Each structure stands twice: as structure tokens, then as C-alpha cells.
Short mmCIF file of C-alpha atoms in Angstrom, two decimals:
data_model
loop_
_atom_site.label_atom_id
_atom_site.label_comp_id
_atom_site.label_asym_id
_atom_site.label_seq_id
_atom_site.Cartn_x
_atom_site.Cartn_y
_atom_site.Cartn_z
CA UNK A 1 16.57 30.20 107.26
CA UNK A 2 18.94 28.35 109.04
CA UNK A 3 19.75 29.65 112.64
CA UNK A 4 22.90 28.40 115.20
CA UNK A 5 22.53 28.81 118.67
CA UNK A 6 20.71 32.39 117.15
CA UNK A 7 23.17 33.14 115.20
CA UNK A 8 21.88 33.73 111.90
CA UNK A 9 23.96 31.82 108.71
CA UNK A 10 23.22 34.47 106.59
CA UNK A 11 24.68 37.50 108.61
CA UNK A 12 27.61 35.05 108.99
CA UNK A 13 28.41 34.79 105.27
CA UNK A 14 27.69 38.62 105.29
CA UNK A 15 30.43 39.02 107.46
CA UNK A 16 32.94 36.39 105.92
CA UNK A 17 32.63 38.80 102.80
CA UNK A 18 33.08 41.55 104.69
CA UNK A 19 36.55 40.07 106.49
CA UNK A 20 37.49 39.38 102.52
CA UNK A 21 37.13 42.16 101.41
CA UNK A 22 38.98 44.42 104.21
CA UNK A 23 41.79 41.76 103.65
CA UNK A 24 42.21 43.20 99.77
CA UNK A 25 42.16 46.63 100.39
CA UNK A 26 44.42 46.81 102.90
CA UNK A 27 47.03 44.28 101.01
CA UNK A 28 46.42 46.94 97.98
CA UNK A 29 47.04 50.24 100.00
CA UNK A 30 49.69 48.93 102.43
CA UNK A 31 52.61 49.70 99.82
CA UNK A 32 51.50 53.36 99.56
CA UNK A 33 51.55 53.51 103.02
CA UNK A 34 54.93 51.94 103.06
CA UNK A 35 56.03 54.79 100.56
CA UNK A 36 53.89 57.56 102.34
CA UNK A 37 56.40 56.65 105.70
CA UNK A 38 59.65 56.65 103.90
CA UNK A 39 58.95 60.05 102.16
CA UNK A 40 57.26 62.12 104.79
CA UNK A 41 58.67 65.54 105.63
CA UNK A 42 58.25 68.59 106.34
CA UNK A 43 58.13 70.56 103.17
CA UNK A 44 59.34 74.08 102.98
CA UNK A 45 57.63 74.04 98.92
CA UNK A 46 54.09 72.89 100.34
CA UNK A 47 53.30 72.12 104.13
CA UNK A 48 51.33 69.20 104.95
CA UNK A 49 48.04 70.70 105.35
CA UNK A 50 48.29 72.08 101.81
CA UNK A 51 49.21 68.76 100.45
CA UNK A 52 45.57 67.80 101.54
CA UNK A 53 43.69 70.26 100.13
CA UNK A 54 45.47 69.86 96.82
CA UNK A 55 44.81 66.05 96.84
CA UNK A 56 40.93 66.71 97.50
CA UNK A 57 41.03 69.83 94.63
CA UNK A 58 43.00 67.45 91.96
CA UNK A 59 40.05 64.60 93.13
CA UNK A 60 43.15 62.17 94.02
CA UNK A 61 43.61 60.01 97.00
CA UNK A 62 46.28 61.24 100.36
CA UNK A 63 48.49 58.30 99.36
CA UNK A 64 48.73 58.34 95.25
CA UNK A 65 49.48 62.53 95.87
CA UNK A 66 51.49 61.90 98.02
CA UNK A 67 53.52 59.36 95.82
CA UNK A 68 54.13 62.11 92.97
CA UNK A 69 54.67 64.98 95.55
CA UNK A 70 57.25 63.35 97.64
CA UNK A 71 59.54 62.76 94.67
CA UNK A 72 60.91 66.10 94.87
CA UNK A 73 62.09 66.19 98.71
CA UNK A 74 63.89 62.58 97.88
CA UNK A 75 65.95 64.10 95.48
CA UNK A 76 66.82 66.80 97.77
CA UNK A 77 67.89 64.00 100.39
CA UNK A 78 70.06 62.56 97.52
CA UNK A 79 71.91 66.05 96.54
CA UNK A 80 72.79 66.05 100.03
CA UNK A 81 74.54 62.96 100.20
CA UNK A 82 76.39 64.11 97.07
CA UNK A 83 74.53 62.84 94.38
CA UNK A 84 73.78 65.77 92.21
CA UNK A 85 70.45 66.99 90.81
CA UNK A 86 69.35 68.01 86.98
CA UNK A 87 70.85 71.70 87.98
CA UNK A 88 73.68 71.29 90.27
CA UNK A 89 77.27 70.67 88.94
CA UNK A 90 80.00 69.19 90.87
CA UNK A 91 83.60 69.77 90.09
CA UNK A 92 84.31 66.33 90.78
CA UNK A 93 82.17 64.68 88.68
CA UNK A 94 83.80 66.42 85.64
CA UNK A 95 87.27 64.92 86.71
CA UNK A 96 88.66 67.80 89.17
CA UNK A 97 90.95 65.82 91.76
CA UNK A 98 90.60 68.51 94.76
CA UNK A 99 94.40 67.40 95.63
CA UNK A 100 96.39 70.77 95.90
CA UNK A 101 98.69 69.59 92.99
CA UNK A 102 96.76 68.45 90.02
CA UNK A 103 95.49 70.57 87.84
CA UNK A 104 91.98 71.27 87.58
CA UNK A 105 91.29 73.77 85.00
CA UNK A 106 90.20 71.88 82.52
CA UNK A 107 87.50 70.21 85.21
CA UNK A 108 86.25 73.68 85.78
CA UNK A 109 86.48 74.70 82.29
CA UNK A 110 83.94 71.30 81.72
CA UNK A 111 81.92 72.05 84.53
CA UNK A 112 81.07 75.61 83.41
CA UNK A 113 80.01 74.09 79.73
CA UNK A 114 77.73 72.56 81.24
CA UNK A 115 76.10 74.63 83.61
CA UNK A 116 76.10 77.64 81.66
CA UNK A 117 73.51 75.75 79.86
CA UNK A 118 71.13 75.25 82.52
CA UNK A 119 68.92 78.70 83.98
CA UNK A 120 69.17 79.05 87.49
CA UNK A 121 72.19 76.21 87.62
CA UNK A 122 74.43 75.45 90.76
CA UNK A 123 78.21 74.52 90.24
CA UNK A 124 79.34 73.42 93.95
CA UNK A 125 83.16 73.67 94.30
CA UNK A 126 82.77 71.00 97.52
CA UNK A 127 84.41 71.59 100.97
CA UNK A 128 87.66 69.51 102.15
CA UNK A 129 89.11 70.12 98.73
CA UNK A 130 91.97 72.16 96.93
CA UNK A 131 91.40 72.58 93.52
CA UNK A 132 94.83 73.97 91.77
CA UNK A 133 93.32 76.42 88.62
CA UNK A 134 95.34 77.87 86.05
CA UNK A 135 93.84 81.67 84.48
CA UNK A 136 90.29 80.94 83.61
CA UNK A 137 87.31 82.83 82.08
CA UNK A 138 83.66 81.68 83.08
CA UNK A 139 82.33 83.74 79.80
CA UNK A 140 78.96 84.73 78.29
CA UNK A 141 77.11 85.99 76.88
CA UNK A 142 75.30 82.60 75.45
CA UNK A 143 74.99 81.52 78.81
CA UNK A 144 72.09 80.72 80.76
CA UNK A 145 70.65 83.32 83.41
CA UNK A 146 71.12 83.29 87.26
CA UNK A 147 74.31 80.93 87.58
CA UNK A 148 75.50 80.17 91.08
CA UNK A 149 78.89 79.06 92.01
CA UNK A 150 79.34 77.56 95.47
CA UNK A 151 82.56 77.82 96.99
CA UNK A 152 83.20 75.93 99.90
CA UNK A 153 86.37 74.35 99.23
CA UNK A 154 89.46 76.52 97.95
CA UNK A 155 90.75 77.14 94.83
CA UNK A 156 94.76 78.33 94.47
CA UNK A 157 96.71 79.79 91.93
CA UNK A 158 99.61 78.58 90.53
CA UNK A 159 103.45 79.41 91.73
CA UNK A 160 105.17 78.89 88.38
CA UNK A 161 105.81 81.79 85.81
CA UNK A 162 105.30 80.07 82.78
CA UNK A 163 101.19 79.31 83.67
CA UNK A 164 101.06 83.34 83.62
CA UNK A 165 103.20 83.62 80.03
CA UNK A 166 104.46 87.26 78.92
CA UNK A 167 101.59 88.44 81.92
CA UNK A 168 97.60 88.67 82.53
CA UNK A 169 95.31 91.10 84.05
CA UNK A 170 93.34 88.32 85.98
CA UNK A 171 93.10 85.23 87.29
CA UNK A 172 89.85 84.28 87.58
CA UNK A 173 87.64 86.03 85.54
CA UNK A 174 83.99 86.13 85.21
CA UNK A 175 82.13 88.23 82.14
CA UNK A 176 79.06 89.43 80.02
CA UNK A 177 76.96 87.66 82.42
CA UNK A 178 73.54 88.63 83.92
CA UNK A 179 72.50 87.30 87.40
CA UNK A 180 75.77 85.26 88.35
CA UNK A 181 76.27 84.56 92.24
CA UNK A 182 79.22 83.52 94.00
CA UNK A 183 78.47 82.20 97.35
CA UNK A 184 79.99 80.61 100.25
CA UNK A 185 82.47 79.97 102.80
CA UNK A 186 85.79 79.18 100.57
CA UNK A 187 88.92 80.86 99.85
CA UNK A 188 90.14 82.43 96.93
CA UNK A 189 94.45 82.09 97.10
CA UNK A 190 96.15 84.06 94.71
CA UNK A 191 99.74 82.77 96.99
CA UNK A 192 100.55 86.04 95.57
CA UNK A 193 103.98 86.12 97.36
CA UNK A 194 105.55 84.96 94.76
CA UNK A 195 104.84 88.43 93.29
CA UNK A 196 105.82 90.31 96.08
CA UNK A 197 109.36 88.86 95.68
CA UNK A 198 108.82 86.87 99.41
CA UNK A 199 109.33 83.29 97.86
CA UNK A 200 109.23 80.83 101.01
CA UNK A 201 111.86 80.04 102.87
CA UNK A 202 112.60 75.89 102.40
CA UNK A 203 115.18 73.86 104.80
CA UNK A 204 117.63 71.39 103.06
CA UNK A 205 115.28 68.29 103.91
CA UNK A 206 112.55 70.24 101.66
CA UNK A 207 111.71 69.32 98.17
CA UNK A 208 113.83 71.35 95.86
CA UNK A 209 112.13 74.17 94.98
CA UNK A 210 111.37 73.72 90.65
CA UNK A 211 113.18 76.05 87.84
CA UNK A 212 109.52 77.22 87.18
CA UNK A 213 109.13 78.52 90.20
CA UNK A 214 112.22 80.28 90.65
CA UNK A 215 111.73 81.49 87.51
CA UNK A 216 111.20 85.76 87.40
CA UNK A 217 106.89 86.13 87.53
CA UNK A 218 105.75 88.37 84.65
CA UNK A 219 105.76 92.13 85.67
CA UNK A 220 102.21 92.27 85.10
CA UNK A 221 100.64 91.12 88.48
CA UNK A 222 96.76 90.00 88.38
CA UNK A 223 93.82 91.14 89.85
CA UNK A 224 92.89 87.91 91.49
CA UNK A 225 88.94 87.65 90.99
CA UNK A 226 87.09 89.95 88.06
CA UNK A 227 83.94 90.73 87.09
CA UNK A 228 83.20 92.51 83.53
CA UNK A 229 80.33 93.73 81.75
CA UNK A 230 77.83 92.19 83.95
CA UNK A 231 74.26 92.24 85.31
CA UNK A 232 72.82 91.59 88.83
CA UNK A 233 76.52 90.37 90.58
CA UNK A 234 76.36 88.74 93.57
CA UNK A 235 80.11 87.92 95.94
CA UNK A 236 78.61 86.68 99.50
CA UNK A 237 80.67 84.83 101.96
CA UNK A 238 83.96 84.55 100.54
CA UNK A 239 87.04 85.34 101.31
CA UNK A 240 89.99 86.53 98.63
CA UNK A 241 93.68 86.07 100.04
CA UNK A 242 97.10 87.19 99.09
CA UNK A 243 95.95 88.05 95.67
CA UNK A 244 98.88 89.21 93.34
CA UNK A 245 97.10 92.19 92.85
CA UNK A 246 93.48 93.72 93.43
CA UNK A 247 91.59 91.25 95.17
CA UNK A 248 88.18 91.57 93.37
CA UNK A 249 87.45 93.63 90.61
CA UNK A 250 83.87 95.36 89.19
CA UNK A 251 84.16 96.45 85.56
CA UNK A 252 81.28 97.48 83.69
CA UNK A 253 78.91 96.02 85.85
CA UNK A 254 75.05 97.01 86.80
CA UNK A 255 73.73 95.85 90.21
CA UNK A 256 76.65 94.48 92.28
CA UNK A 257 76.27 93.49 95.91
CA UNK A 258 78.85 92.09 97.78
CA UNK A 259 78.55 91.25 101.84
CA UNK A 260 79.90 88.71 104.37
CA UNK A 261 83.23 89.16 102.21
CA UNK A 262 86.85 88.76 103.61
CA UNK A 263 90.10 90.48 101.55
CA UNK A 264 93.05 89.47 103.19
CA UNK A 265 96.41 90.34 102.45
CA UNK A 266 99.77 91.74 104.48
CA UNK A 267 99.96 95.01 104.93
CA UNK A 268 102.98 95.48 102.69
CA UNK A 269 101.73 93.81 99.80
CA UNK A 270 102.16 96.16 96.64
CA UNK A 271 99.12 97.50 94.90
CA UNK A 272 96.55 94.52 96.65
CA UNK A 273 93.01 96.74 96.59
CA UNK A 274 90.66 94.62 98.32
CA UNK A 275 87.70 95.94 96.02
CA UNK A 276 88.11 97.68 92.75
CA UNK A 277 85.29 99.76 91.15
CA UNK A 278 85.56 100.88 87.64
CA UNK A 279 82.57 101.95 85.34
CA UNK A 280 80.11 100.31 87.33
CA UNK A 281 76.45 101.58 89.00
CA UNK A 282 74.35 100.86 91.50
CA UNK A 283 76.72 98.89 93.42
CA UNK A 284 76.17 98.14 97.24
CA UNK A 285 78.94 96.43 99.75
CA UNK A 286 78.06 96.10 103.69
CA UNK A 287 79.07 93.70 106.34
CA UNK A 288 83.03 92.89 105.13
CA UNK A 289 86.31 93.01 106.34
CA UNK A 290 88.81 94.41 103.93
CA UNK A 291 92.80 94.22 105.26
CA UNK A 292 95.48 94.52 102.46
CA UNK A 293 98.44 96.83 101.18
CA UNK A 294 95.98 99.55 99.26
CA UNK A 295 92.68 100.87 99.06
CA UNK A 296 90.48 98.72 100.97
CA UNK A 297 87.97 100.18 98.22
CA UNK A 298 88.62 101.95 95.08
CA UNK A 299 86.42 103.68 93.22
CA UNK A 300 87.47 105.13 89.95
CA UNK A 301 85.77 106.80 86.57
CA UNK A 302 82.42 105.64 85.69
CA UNK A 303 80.82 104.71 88.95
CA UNK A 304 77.81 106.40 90.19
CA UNK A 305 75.41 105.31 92.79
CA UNK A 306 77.81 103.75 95.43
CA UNK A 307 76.28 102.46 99.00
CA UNK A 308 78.92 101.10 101.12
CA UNK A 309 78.49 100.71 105.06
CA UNK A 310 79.26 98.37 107.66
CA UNK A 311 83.17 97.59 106.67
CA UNK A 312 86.42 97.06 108.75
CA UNK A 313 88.79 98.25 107.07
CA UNK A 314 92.53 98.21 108.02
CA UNK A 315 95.85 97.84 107.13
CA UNK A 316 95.36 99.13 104.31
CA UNK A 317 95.32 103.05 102.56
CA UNK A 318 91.67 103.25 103.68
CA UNK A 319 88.69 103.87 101.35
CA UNK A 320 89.47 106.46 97.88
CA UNK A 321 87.94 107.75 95.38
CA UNK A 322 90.40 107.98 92.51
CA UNK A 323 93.05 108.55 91.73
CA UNK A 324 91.13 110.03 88.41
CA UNK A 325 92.08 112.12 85.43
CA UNK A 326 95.64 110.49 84.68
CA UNK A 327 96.93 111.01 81.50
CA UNK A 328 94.88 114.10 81.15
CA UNK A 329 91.81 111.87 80.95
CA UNK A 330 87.72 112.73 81.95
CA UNK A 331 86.47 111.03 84.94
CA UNK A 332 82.97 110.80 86.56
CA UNK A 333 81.88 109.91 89.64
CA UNK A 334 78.13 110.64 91.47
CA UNK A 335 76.09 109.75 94.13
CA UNK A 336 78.65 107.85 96.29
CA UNK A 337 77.55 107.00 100.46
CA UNK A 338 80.06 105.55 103.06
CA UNK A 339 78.86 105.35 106.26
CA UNK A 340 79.44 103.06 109.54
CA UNK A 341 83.07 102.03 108.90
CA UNK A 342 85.90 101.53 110.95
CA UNK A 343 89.30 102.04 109.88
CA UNK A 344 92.43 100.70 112.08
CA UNK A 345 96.21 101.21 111.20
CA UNK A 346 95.44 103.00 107.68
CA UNK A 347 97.35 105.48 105.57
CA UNK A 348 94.31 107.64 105.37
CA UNK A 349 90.83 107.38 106.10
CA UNK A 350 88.49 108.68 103.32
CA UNK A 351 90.08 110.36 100.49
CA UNK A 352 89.52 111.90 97.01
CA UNK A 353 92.33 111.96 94.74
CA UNK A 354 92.48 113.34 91.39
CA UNK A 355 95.96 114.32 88.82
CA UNK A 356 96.84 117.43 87.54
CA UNK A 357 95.53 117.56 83.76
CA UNK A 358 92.25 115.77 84.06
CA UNK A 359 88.85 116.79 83.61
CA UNK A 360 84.68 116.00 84.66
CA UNK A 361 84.03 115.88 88.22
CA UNK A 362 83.14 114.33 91.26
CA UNK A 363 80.12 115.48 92.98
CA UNK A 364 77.22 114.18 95.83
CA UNK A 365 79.53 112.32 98.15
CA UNK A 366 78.80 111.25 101.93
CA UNK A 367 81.25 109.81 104.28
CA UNK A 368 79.32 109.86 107.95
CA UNK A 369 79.74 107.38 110.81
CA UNK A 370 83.93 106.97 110.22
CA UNK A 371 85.36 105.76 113.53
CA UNK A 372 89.38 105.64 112.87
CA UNK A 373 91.91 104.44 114.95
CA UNK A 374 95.69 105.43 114.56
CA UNK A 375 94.96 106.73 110.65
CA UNK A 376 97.73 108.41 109.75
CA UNK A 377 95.57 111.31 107.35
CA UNK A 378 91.41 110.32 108.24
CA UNK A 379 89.79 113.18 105.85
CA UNK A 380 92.09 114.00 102.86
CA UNK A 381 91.43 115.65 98.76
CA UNK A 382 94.27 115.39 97.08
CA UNK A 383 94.03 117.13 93.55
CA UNK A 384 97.47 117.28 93.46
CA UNK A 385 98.24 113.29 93.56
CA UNK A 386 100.94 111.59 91.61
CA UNK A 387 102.27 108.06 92.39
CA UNK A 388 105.38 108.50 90.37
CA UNK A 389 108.64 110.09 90.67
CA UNK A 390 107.91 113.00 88.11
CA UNK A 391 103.94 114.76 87.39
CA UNK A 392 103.59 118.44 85.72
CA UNK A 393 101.90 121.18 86.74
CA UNK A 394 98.79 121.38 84.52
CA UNK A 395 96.17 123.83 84.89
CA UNK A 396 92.93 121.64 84.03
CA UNK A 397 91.91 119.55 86.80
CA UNK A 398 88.49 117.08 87.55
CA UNK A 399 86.09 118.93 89.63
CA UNK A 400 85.41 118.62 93.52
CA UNK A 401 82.35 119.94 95.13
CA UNK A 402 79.17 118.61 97.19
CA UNK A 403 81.03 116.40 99.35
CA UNK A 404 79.67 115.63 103.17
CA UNK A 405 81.59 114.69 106.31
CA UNK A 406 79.60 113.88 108.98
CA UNK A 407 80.45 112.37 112.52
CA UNK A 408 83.96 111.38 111.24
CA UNK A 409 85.87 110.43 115.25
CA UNK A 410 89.26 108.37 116.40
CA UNK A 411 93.11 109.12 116.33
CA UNK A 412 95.15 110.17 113.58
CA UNK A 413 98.91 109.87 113.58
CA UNK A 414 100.30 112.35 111.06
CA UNK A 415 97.21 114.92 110.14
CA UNK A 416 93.67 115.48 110.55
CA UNK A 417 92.89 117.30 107.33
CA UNK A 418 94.17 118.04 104.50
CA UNK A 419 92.40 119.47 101.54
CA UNK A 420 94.93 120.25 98.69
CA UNK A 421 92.46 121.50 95.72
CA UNK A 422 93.61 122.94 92.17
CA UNK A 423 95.13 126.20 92.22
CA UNK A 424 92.79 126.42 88.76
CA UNK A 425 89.27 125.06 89.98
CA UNK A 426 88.83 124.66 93.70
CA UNK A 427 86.75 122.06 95.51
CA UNK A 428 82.97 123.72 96.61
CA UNK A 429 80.22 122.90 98.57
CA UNK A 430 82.06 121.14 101.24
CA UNK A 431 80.06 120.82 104.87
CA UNK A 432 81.77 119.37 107.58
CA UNK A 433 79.71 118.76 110.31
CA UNK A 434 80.59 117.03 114.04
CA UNK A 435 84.08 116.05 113.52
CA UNK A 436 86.67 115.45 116.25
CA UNK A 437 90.35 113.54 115.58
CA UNK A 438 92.82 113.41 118.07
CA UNK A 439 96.18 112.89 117.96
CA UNK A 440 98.69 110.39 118.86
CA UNK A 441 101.51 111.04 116.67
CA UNK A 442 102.72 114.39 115.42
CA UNK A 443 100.07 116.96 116.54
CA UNK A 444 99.46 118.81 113.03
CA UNK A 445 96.85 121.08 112.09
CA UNK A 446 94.13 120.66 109.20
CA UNK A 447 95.45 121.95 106.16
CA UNK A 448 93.32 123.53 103.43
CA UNK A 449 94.30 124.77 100.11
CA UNK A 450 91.58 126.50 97.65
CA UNK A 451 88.78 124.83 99.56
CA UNK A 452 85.29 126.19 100.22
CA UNK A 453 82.73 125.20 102.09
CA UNK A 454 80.72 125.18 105.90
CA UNK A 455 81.02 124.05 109.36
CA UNK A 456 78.84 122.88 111.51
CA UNK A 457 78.52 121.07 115.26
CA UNK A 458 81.73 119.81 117.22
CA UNK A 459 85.37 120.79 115.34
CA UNK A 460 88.28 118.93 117.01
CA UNK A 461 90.55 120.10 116.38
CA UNK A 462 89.15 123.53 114.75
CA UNK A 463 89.22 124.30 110.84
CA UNK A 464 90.27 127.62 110.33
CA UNK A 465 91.49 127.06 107.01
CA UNK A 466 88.57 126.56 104.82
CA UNK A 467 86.87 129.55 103.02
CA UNK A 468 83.45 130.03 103.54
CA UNK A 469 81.03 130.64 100.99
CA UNK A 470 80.95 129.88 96.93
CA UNK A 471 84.01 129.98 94.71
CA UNK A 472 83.53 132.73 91.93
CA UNK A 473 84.65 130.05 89.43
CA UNK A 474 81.94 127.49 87.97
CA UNK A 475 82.30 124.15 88.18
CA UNK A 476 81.62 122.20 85.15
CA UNK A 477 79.94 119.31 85.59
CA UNK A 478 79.79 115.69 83.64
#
């Protein structure tokens, strides 16, 4: 064996292949590396620790997991910067121009082909953008489940008469749908002034305003956003304005939640509900702010199992049930809460209303927590109602009874109270418990006709006017 200044020759070559063969490994692992640094994050799907277990479960190396694994958050990078994924839709890539002027339907009406073929799908309706949209239905039921629409831009109806022919019931309509979402912060714009017979005002340097829209709209106004015969409806974030009509509209629909949502609409618009209810259970709405020329809610025939708290509501008629029983029709409504709302600058507060003629009933209602301010009538049942120039006297009516007040406090302007109940069938089980209204208008007292029911805790003013006990007459229920 040869030595070198004790150095052996053969531990030398020994190391020589040892330098070699670092050199190749690292030039073969250096790209994973490479990739491992340009895809790390923070994953909310699987943290990092978890991404080492897996590798050592699956038998894999850090680096070649890591390559497959990583793929996912680098298409989430890329949907950011616009670039959609295998489930997310964007209005402008099916031709929408976002401009204010062009329309877009047809964009939209492309945009929903294709998602509604995709479970769980996103169509994004982008920011910065208005997107003009003539009456459209996003329809089922061959559609995919769990559909979301994101609104952040704003979508606006059109000005001219002859887009709305003879007259529609909506603009926007969604139905036979289960588990559709609309999300976001972007505006709904009926411009329903043009209804309202308010066209604006334009200088003589203006453009000259077309024959279309000067043209007479249809008498048939719109409700500006429906939803029919649907499943599991989400509206979160939103806001409707100036709709021609009802702002947003639940028909026939199971499982409807709707928060975070604005209505907003002048105070003398004609007929502009902020939320319609019609046939429709298990519905909850919380945390919105609801200002337009009628109901701020609505809630007619067919709805049972109503939650509503947390809402502003004002100007505006204030929250109703009814009116129910027109035409000498049956009407149900059960198992309806209201509580924590605030009501400024309303005609009334909570009411029932129901028309001579009608029949079922309206039973197991709660309005508690009602703070009003300047209402002209907070607590009102009208059985008596008619919104036209002529109603007859009809002896049939739909039922009252087992309806709460509880902690109901503020100003009222005109009256308190007023209970008006069939001559024929009066309203039962009524308990009225801690409420106290004063006045800063005309300084009324409650009125009661035909009403039964309790009293309990503070009375301001006090309600000498409703009978105690049971009515001998039964009340038929639906």
C-alpha cells in the first residue's frame, strides 16, 4: 500500500468517490428543492406537519409529495389573479363587457349553462364592473347542486319599456333549485324610478333622452330578485336598490337564510317590500337593514316556521303578516318569531292584517325585543284591512289567536294599539307583557275591538280595552 506523507491512497480514492457521488445527488434533488421553495405555503387543506406524516405513511420522499400536493395551492394563487379554476365561472370570460351600456344577458345566460353543470360551481360577477341584464331566469331543475353566485360588481336593469314587453313579475329570477347561494358585496339596481313616474331630470347639454325610454313602462312593476320552488337558499351580503317592486322575493322555498342584506329604496316608492315571503318554511333572516316604501318584511299564506331578529327596519310600513284571505281565500301561517328589531320613521311597527271573507288562521306568533322610534301605529291587527277604495262586509274571516308581545318600547306618533278583530271570530290568546310607547304626536289611546287575551308587567300607556279570558267561539284551525 502506497502511503503520502501518511496519507493513505486508498482512503483518498475512497473519498474522491465519495465527493462524486454527493455531487449527483444533490444536482438530482436540487430541482425539487427549487419547486419545494416556489410552492411552499401555509395550507388551510393540510398544515405542514401533516404533509410529513402523509409522505412517510404513502412511503414517498418530502420533496416528490410535496410536488403533487402543492399543485392545488398554485391554482388557488392563479384564481386569484383572475385566471379561473375547473369550477369557477367568470362573466367575462363568456363575453359580458361590465360597461354600464352593453348588454350582457346573453353572457350571463352562457355563464349559467355552464356552471349549472358543475356541483358545488362558483360564477363570480367581478368587482369594478356594471353588467346591464335584461329579465333573466337562472332555472333548474337539471342543474347541478350547491351553485354559488358571487356578486361583487353590480348588475342594473334596463330603463326602456320595450325590454319589459306587455309586463313581468321579475327581473331576476332564480328557480327549482336546491342549495343555490348568492353572496357578496354587490348591488342589485332595479333604477326602478322609472316606475315610480320620477324619470331624471336632464339639462339641454345632456344626451337626449331615447323614445324607449320615454316610452309608458308596463303597469306590471317587477319584483326585482325571486326565488321559487327552491331548496337550502342562501342571500348574504348584498344589497337590492330601487327595485320596481318587492325587492327580494321567497316563493315555495324550504330552508332560506338571508343576513348581512341591504334593501334600499325611498320612502315613497309604491309597493317596494324589501322581503317577500310566500309559501315558504323554515326561513331565517338576522343582521339586515331593510328601508323602502312597504313592508320591510311580508309574510303571507303558506309560511310557517319564521325566525327573524336583528333587523333595522325603517322607512318603511314596518314588519306584517298579511294582508291574507283576499278574495275570500284560506291562508296559513304558524310558528312565526321577531325579536331584536328596531324600527325608525315606520307606518306601523308589527302588524297582522287579514280581509273580510277569508278563512284558516294565524296562530304561535312572537314579536319581543321591538324598540320603535316615531312609528306612527307600533302593535296593530287589522282584520278589517282593505287597500282599495271599496271592500264588503263579510262575515267569515282568517283566525287570530296565540300571538305574544313582549318588551315592545319607543315613540309612536298616531296610536299605540290598535286591535280591530272580526265582529264574527275574534282574535284569542293574546298576552301582552312589559310594554311601554310614548307619544310624540297625537296622544291616542290603545284601541281594542273583539280582542281577548292577558296582561302582564309594565303597561304604558294602560290597556283597558282588551277582554280577559277565552272567547266562547272556537277557533278553527288549519
Amino acid at each position: 500500500m502506497i502511503k503520502m506523507g501518511g496519507f493513505n491512497l486508498e482512503n483518498l480514492s475512497l473519498i474522491t468517490i465519495l465527493i462524486i457521488i454527493l455531487f449527483a445527488w444533490s444536482a438530482r434533488i436540487e430541482p425539487c428543492h427549487a419547486r419545494q421553495g416556489k410552492y411552499w405555503r401555509q395550507s388551510k387543506t393540510a398544515p405542514a406537519a401533516s404533509v410529513s406524516m402523509q409522505s412517510h405513511h404513502h412511503g414517498r420522499s418530502l420533496s416528490k409529495f410535496t410536488d403533487s400536493y402543492y399543485i392545488l395551492p398554485d391554482k388557488t394563487m392563479a384564481t386569484q389573479k383572475g385566471q379561473s379554476s375547473a369550477s369557477t365561472f367568470n362573466v367575462l370570460d363568456y363575453g359580458a363587457k361590465g360597461d354600464g351600456h352593453t348588454d350582457d344577458t346573453k353572457a350571463f345566460e352562457a355563464v349559467w349553462a355552464a356552471a349549472c353543470k358543475v356541483e358545488a360551481s362558483t360564477i363570480v360577477v367581478p368587482s369594478g364592473s356594471i353588467f346591464l341584464v335584461q329579465p333573466i331566469s337562472f332555472s333548474g331543475p337539471n342543474c347541478a347542486e350547491n351553485i354559488i353566485f358571487q356578486l361583487d360588481g353590480k348588475i342594473i336593469a334596463p330603463t326602456s319599456a320595450g325590454a319589459w314587453g306587455s309586463g313581468l313579475l321579475q327581473w331576476i329570477e332564480f328557480t327549482k333549485l336546491k342549495g343555490i347561494t348568492i353572496r357578496g358585496k354587490g348591488v342589485i339596481d332595479g333604477q326602478g324610478s322609472v316606475w315610480w313616474n320620477d324619470l331624471p331630470t336632464y339639462s339641454p347639454d345632456s344626451e337626449q333622452v331615447s323614445s324607449e325610454l320615454s316610452a309608458k313602462m308596463p303597469s306590471t312593476k317587477p319584483t326585482a330578485l325571486r326565488f321559487y320552488g327552491s331548496t337550502d337558499v342562501t342571500v348574504t351580503g348584498i344589497t337590492i336598490q330601487n327595485s320596481p317592486q318587492t325587492h327580494l322575493k321567497f316563493d315555495d322555498c324550504t330552508s332560506v337564510q338571508v343576513s348581512g342584506f341591504t334593501a334600499a329604496s325611498p320612502e315613497n316608492s309604491p309597493h317596494t317590500d324589501g322581503i317577500h315571503l310566500q309559501n315558504s318554511r323554515d326561513v331565517l333572516i338576522y343582521s339586515s337593514d331593510l328601508a323602502c316604501g312597504d313592508d320591510c318584511v311580508s309574510i303571507q299564506t303558506g309560511c310557517s316556521n319564521v325566525y327573524i331578529h336583528n333587523v333595522n327596519c325603517g322607512p318603511g310600513h314596518g314588519i306584517s303578516i298579511g294582508g291574507l284571505g283576499k278574495d275570500n281565500t284560506k291562508a296559513c301561517v304558524s310558528n312565526v318569531t321577531i325579536r331584536n328589531v328596531a324600527m325608525q320613521n315606520t307606518l306601523t311597527g308589527v302588524r297582522i292584517k287579514t280581509w273580510q271573507g277569508g278563512s284558516g288562521s294565524v296562530q304561535g306568533v312572537t314579536f319581543s325585543n321591538i324598540q320603535v322610534s316615531g312609528v306612527e301605529t307600533p302593535i296593530m291587527i287589522d282584520q278589517f284591512y282593505c287597500d282599495g277604495s271599496k271592500c264588503s262586509n263579510e262575515s267569515s274571516a282568517v283566525a287570530v289567536s296565540d300571538i305574544n308581545y313582549v318588551n315592545i318600547r319607543g315613540t309612536y306618533r298616531r296610536n299605540p294599539l290598535h286591535f280591530a278583530c272580526s265582529d264574527n271570530l275574534p282574535c284569542t290568546g293574546l298576552s301582552l307583557d312589559t310594554i311601554e310607547l310614548n307619544s310624540v304626536g297625537e296622544d291616542a289611546q290603545p284601541f281594542c275591538w273583539n280582542t281577548y287575551g292577558d296582561l302582564r308587567g309594565t303597561l304604558v300607556p294602560p290597556i283597558h280595552c282588551l277582554q280577559s279570558g277565552k272567547s266562547r267561539k272556537p277557533v278553527v284551525y288549519c
